[in-house]
PDB file of C-alpha atoms and ligand atoms in Angstrom:
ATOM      1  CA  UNK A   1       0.000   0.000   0.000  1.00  0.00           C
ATOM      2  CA  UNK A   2       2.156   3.322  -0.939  1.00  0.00           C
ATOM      3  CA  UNK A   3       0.398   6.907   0.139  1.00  0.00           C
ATOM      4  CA  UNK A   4      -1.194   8.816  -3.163  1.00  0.00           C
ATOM      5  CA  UNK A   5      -1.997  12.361  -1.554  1.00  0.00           C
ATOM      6  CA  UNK A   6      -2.249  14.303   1.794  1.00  0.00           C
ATOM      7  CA  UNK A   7      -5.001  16.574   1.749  1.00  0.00           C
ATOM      8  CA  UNK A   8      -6.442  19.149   3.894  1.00  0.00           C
ATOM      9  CA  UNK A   9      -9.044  16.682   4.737  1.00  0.00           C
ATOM     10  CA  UNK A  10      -8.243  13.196   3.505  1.00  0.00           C
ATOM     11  CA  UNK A  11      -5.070  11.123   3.221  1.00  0.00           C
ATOM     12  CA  UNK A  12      -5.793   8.425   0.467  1.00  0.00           C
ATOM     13  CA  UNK A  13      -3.784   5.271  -0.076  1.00  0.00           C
ATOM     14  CA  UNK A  14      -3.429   3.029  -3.877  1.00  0.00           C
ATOM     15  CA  UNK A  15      -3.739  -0.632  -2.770  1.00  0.00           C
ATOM     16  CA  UNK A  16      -3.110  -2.653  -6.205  1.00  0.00           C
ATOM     17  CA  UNK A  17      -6.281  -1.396  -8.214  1.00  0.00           C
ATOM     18  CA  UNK A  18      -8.031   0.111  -5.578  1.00  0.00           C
ATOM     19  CA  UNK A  19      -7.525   3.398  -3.501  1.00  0.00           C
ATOM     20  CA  UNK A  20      -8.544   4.090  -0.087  1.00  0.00           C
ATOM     21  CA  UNK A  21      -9.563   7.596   0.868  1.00  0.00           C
ATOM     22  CA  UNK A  22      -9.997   8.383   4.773  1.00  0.00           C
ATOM     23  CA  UNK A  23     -10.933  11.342   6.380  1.00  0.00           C
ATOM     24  CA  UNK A  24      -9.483  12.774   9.573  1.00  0.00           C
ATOM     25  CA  UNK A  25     -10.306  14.340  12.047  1.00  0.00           C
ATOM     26  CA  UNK A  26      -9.151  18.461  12.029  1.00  0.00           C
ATOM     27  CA  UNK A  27      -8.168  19.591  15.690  1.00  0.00           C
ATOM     28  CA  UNK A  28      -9.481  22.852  14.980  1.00  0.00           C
ATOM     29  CA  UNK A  29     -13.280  21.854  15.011  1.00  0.00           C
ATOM     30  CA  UNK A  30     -15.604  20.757  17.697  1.00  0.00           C
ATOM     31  CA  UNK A  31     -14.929  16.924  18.358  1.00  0.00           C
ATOM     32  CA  UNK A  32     -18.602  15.989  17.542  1.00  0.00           C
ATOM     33  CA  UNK A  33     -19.604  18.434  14.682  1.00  0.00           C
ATOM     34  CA  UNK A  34     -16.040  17.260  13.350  1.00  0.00           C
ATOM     35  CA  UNK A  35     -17.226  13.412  13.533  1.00  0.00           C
ATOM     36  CA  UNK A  36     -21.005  14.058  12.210  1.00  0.00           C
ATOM     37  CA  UNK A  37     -19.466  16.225   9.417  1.00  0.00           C
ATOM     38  CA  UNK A  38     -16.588  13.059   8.731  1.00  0.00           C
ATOM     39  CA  UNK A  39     -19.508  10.642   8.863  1.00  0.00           C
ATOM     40  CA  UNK A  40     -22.245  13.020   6.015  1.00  0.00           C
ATOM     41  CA  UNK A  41     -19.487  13.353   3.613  1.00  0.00           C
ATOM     42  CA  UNK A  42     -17.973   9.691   3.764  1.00  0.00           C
ATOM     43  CA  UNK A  43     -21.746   8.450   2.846  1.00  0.00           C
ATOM     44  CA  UNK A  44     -22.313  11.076   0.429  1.00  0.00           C
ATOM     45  CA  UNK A  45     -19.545  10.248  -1.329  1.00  0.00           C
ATOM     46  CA  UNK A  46     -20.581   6.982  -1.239  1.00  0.00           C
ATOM     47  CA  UNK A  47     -24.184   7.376  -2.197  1.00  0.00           C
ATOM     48  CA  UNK A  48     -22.976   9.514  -5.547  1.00  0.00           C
ATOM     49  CA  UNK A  49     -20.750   7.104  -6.600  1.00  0.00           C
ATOM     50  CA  UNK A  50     -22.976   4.281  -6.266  1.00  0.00           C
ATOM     51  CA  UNK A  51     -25.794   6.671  -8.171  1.00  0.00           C
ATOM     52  CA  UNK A  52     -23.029   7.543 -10.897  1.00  0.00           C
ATOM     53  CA  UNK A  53     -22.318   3.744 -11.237  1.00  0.00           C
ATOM     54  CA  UNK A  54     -25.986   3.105 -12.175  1.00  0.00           C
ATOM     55  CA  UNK A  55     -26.074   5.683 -14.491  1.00  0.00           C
ATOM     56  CA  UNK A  56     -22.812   4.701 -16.052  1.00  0.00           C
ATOM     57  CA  UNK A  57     -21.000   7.813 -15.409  1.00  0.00           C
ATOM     58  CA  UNK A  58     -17.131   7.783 -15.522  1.00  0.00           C
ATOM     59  CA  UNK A  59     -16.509   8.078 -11.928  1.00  0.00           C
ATOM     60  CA  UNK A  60     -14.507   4.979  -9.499  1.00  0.00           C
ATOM     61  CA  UNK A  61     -16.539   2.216  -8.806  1.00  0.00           C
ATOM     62  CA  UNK A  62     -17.388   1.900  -4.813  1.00  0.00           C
ATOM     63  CA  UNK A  63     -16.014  -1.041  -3.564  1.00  0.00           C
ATOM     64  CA  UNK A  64     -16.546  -0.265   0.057  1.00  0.00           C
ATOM     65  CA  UNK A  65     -17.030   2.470   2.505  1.00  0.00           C
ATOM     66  CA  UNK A  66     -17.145   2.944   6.240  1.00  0.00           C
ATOM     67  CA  UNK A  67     -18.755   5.808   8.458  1.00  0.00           C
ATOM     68  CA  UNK A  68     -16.862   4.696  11.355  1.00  0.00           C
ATOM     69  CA  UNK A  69     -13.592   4.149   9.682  1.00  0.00           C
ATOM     70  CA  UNK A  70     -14.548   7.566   7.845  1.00  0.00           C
ATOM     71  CA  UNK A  71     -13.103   5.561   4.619  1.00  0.00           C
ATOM     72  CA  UNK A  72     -14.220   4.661   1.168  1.00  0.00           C
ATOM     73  CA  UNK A  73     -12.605   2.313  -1.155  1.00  0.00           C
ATOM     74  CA  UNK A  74     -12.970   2.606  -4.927  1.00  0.00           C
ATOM     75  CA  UNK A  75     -10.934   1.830  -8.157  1.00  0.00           C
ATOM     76  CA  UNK A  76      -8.040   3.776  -8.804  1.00  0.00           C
ATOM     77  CA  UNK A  77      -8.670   5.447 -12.129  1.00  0.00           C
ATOM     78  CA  UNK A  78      -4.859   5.472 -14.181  1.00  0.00           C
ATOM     79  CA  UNK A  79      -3.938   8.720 -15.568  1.00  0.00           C
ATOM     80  CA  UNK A  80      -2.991  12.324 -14.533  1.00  0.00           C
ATOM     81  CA  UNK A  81      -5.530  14.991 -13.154  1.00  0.00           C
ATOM     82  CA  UNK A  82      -6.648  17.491 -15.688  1.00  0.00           C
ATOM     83  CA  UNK A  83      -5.035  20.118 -14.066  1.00  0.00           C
ATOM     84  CA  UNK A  84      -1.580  18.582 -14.727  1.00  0.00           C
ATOM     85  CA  UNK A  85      -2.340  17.634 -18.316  1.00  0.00           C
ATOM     86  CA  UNK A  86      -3.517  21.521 -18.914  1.00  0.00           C
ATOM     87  CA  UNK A  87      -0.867  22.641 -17.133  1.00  0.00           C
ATOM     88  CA  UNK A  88       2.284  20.861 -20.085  1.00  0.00           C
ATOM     89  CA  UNK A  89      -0.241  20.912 -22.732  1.00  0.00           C
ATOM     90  CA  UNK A  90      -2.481  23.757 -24.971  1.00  0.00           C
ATOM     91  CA  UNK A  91      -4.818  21.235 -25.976  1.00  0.00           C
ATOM     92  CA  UNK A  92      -7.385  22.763 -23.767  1.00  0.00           C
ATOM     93  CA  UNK A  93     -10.784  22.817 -26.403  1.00  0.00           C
ATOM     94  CA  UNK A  94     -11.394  19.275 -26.577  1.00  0.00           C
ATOM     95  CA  UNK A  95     -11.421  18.820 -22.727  1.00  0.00           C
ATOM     96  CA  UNK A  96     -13.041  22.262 -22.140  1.00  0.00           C
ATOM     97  CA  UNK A  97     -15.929  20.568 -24.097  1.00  0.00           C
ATOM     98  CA  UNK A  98     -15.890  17.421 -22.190  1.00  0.00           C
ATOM     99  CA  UNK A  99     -15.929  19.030 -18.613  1.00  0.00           C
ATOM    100  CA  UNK A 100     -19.433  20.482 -20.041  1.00  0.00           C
ATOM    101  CA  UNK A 101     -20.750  17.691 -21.597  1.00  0.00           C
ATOM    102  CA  UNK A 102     -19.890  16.125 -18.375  1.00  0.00           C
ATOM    103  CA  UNK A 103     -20.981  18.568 -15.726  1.00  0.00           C
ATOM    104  CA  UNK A 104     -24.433  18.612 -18.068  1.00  0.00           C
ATOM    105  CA  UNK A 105     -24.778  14.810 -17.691  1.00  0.00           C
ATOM    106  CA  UNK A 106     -24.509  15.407 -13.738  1.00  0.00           C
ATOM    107  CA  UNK A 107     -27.123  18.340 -13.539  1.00  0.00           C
ATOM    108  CA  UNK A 108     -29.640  16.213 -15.940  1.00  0.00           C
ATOM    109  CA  UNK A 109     -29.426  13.295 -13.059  1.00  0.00           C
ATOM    110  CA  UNK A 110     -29.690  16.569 -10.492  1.00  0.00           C
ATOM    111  CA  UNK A 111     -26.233  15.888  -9.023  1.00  0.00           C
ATOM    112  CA  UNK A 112     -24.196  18.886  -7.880  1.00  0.00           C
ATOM    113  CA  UNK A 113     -20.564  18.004  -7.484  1.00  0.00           C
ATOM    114  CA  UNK A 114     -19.928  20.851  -5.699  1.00  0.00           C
ATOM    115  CA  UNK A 115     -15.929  21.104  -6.066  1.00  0.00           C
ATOM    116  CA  UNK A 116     -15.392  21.335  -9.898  1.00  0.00           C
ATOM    117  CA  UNK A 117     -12.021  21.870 -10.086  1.00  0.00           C
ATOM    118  CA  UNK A 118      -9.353  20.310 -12.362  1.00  0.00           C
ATOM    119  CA  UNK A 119      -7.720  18.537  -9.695  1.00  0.00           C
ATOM    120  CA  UNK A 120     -11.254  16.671  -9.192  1.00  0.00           C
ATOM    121  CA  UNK A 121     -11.132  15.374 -13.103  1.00  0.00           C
ATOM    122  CA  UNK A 122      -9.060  12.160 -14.109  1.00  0.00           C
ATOM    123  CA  UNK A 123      -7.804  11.738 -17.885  1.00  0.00           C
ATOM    124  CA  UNK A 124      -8.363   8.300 -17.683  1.00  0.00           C
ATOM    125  CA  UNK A 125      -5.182   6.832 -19.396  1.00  0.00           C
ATOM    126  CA  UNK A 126      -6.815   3.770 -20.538  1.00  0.00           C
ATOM    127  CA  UNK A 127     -10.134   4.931 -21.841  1.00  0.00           C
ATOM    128  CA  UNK A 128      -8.822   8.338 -22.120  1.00  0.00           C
ATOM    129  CA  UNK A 129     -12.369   9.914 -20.770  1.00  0.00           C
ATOM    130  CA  UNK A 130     -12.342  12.095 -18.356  1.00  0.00           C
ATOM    131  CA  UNK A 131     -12.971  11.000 -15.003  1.00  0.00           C
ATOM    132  CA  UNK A 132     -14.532  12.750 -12.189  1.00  0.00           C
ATOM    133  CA  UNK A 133     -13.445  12.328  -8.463  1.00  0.00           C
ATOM    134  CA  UNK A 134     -13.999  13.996  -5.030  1.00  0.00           C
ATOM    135  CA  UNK A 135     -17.848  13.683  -4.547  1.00  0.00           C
ATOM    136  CA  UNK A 136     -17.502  14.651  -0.527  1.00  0.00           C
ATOM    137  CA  UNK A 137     -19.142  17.867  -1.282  1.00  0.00           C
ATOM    138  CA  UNK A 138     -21.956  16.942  -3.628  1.00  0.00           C
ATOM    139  CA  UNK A 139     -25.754  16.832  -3.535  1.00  0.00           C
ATOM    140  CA  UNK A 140     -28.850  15.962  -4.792  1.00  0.00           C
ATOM    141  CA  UNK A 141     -31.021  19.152  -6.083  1.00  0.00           C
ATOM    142  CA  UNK A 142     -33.504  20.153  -8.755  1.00  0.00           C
ATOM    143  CA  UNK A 143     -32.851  23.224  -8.112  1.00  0.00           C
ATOM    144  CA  UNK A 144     -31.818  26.020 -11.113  1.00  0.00           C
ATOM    145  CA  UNK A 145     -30.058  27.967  -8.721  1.00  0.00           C
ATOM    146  CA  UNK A 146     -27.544  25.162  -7.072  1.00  0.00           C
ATOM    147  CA  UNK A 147     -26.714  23.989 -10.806  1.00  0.00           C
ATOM    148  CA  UNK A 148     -25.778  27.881 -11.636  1.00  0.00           C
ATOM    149  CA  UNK A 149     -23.487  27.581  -8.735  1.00  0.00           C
ATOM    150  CA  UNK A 150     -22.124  24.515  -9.612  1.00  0.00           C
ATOM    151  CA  UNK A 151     -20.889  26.300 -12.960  1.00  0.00           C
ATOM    152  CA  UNK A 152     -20.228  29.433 -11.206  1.00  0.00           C
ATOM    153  CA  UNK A 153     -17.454  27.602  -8.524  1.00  0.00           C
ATOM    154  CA  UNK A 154     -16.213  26.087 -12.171  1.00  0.00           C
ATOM    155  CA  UNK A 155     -16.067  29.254 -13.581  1.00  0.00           C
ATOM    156  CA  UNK A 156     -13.770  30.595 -10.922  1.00  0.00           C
ATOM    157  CA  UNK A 157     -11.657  27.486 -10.534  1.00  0.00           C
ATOM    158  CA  UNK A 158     -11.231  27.901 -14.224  1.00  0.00           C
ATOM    159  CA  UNK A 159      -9.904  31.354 -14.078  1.00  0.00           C
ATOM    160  CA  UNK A 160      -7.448  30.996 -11.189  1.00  0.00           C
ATOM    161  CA  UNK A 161      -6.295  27.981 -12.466  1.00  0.00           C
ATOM    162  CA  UNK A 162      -5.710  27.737 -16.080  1.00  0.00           C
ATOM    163  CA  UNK A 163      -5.517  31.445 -16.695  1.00  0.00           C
ATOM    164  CA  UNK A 164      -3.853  31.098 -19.950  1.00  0.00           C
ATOM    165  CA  UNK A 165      -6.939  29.703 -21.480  1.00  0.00           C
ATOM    166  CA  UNK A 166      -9.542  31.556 -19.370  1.00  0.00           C
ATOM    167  CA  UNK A 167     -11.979  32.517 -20.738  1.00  0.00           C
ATOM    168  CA  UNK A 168     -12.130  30.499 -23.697  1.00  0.00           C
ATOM    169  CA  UNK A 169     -12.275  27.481 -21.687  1.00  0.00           C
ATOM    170  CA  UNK A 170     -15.014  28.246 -19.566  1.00  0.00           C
ATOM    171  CA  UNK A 171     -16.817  29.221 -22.726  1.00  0.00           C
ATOM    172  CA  UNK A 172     -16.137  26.142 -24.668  1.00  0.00           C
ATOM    173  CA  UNK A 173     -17.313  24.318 -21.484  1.00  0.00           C
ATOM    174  CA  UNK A 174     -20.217  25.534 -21.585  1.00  0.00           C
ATOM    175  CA  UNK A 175     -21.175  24.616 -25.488  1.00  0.00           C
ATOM    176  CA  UNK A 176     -20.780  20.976 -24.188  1.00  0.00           C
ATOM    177  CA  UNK A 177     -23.006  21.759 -21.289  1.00  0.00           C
ATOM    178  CA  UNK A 178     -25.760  22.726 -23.447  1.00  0.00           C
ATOM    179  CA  UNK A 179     -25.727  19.306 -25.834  1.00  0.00           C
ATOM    180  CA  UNK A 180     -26.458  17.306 -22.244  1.00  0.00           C
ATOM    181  CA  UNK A 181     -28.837  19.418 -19.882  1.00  0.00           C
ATOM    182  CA  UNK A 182     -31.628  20.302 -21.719  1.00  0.00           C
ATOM    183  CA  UNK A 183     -32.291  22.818 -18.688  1.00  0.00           C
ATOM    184  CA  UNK A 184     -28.920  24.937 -19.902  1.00  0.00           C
ATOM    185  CA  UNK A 185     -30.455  27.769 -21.097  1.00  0.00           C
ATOM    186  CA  UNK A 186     -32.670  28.598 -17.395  1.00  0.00           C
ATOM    187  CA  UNK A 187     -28.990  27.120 -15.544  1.00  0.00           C
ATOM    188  CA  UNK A 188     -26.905  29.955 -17.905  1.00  0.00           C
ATOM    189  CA  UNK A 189     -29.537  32.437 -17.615  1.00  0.00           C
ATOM    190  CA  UNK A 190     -29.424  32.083 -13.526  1.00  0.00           C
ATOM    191  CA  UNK A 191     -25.548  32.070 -13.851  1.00  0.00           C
ATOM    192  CA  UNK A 192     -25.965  36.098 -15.201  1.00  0.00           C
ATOM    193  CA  UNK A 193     -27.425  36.650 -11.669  1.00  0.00           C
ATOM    194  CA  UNK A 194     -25.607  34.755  -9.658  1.00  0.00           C
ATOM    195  CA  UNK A 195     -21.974  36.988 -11.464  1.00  0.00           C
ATOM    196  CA  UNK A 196     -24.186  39.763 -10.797  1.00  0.00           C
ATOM    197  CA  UNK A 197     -24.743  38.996  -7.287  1.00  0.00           C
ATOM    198  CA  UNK A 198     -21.003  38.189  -6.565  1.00  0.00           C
ATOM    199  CA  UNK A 199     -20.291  41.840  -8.531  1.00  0.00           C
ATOM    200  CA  UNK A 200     -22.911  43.933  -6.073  1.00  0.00           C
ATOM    201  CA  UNK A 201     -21.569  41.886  -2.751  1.00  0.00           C
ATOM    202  CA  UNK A 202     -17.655  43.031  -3.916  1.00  0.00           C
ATOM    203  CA  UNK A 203     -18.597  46.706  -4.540  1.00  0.00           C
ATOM    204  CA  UNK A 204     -19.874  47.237  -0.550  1.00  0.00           C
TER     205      UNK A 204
HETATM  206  N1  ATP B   1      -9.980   6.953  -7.458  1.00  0.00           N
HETATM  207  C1  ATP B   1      -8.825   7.597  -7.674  1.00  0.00           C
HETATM  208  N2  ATP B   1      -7.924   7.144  -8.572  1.00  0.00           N
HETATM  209  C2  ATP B   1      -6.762   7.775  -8.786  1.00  0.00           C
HETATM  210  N3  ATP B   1      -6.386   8.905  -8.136  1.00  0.00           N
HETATM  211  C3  ATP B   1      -7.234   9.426  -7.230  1.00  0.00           C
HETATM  212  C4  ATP B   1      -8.498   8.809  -6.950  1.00  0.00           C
HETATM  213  N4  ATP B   1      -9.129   9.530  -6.000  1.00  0.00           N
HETATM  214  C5  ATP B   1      -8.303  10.552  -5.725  1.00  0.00           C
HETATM  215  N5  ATP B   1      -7.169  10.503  -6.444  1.00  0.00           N
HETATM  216  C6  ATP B   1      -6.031  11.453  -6.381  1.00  0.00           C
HETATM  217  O1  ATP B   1      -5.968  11.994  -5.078  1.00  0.00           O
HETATM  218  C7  ATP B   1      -6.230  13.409  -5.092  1.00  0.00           C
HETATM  219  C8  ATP B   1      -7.102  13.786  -3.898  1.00  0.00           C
HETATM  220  O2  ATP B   1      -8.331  13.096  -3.949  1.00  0.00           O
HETATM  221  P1  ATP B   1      -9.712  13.822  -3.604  1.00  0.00           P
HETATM  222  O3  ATP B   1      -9.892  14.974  -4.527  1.00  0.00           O
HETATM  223  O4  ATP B   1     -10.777  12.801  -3.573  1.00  0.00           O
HETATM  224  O5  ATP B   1      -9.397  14.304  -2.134  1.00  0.00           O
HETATM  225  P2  ATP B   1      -9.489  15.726  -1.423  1.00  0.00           P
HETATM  226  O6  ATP B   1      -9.478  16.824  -2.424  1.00  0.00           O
HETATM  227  O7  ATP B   1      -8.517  15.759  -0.315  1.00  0.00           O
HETATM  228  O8  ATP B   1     -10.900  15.455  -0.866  1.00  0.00           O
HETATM  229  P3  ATP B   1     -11.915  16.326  -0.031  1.00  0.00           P
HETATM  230  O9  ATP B   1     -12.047  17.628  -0.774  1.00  0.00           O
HETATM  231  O10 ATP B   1     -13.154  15.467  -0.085  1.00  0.00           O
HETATM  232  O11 ATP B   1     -11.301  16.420   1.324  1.00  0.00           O
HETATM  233  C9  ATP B   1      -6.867  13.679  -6.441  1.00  0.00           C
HETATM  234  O12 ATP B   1      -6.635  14.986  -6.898  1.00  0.00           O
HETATM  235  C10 ATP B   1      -6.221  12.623  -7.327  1.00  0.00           C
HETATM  236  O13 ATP B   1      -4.927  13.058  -7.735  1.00  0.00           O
HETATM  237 MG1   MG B   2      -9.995  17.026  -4.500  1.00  0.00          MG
END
């Protein structure tokens, strides 16, 4: 078993084929609220990925998971994060369009990742498809509104992240959002007022 990444949150192991993500606990918070909060995010995660299996969404496969433990076990997808392939590569249009499509697929289901970041996307090296990860902060919702800020928290990962392509890439994203949620143009209309929202709250 080697060690794969130290988070803020998580350590998580590889174990052959399979990787093992715990959660610890932070010093800093309250010893219950810090276990109840542990325990909601260990199932999450492993209610989404057990939802993304069924709907045959590129995402690991749950093996296992514990809410005592705090740990889940799922495949270990081969292949660098998209952040790392953007980051030695210009070859940003093709996946710009897949994070969309991708993200769209999610919102049609009513899934809000809640973390979209290019850390938390996979280029699968053996099917080359992108891959999503890092479901601890997701949800299930209907709602317009949480899908606009699903794409807004994209938006701005985008920018302070891959810079050199911003905005095109956010912009490309979005073309492949609109081929898979047929809701797009209400989620991109509610994304207008959610910029326009995080404008007014900067100016007082
Ligand atoms: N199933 C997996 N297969 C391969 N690598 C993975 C897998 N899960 C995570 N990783 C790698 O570990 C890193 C951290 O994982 P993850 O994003 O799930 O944790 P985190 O950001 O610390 O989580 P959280 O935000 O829930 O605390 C990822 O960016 C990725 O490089
Ligand atoms: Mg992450």
């Amino acid at each position: 078993m080697i060690k794969l990444f130290q988070g803020a949150e998580a350590i998580l192991y590889k174990d052959n084929a399979t990787v093992i993500k715990e959660r610890f606990s932070k010093a800093y918070r309250l010893s219950h609220l810090d276990e109840s909060l542990r325990k909601f995010r260990t199932r999450r995660e492993a209610k989404v990925l057990t939802k993304l299996d069924e709907m045959n969404f590129p995402a690991p496969k749950l093996h296992h998971f514990s809410d005592t433990r705090m740990s889940i076990v799922m495949d270990f997808v081969p292949g660098e994060t998209l952040k790392d392939v953007l980051k030695h590569g210009d070859e940003y249009q093709h996946f710009a369009r897949e994070i969309g499509q991708k993200v769209g697929t999610l919102h049609k289901e009513h899934i809000i990742h809640g973390d979209l970041t290019t850390s938390n996307m996979i280029v699968n090296a053996k099917t080359s498809e992108l891959t999503f990860i890092d479901f601890g902060l997701s949800s299930f919702s209907e709602k317009i509104e949480d899908k606009a800020v699903d794409l807004f928290l994209l938006d701005r990962a985008l920018e302070g992240t891959h810079f050199e392509f911003y905005p095109e890439i956010f912009e490309d994203a979005l073309e492949g959002y609109k081929e898979t949620n047929p809701e797009a143009v209400d989620v991109l209309d509610r994304l207008e007022q959610v910029r326009q929202r995080g404008r007014n709250k900067s100016k007082n």
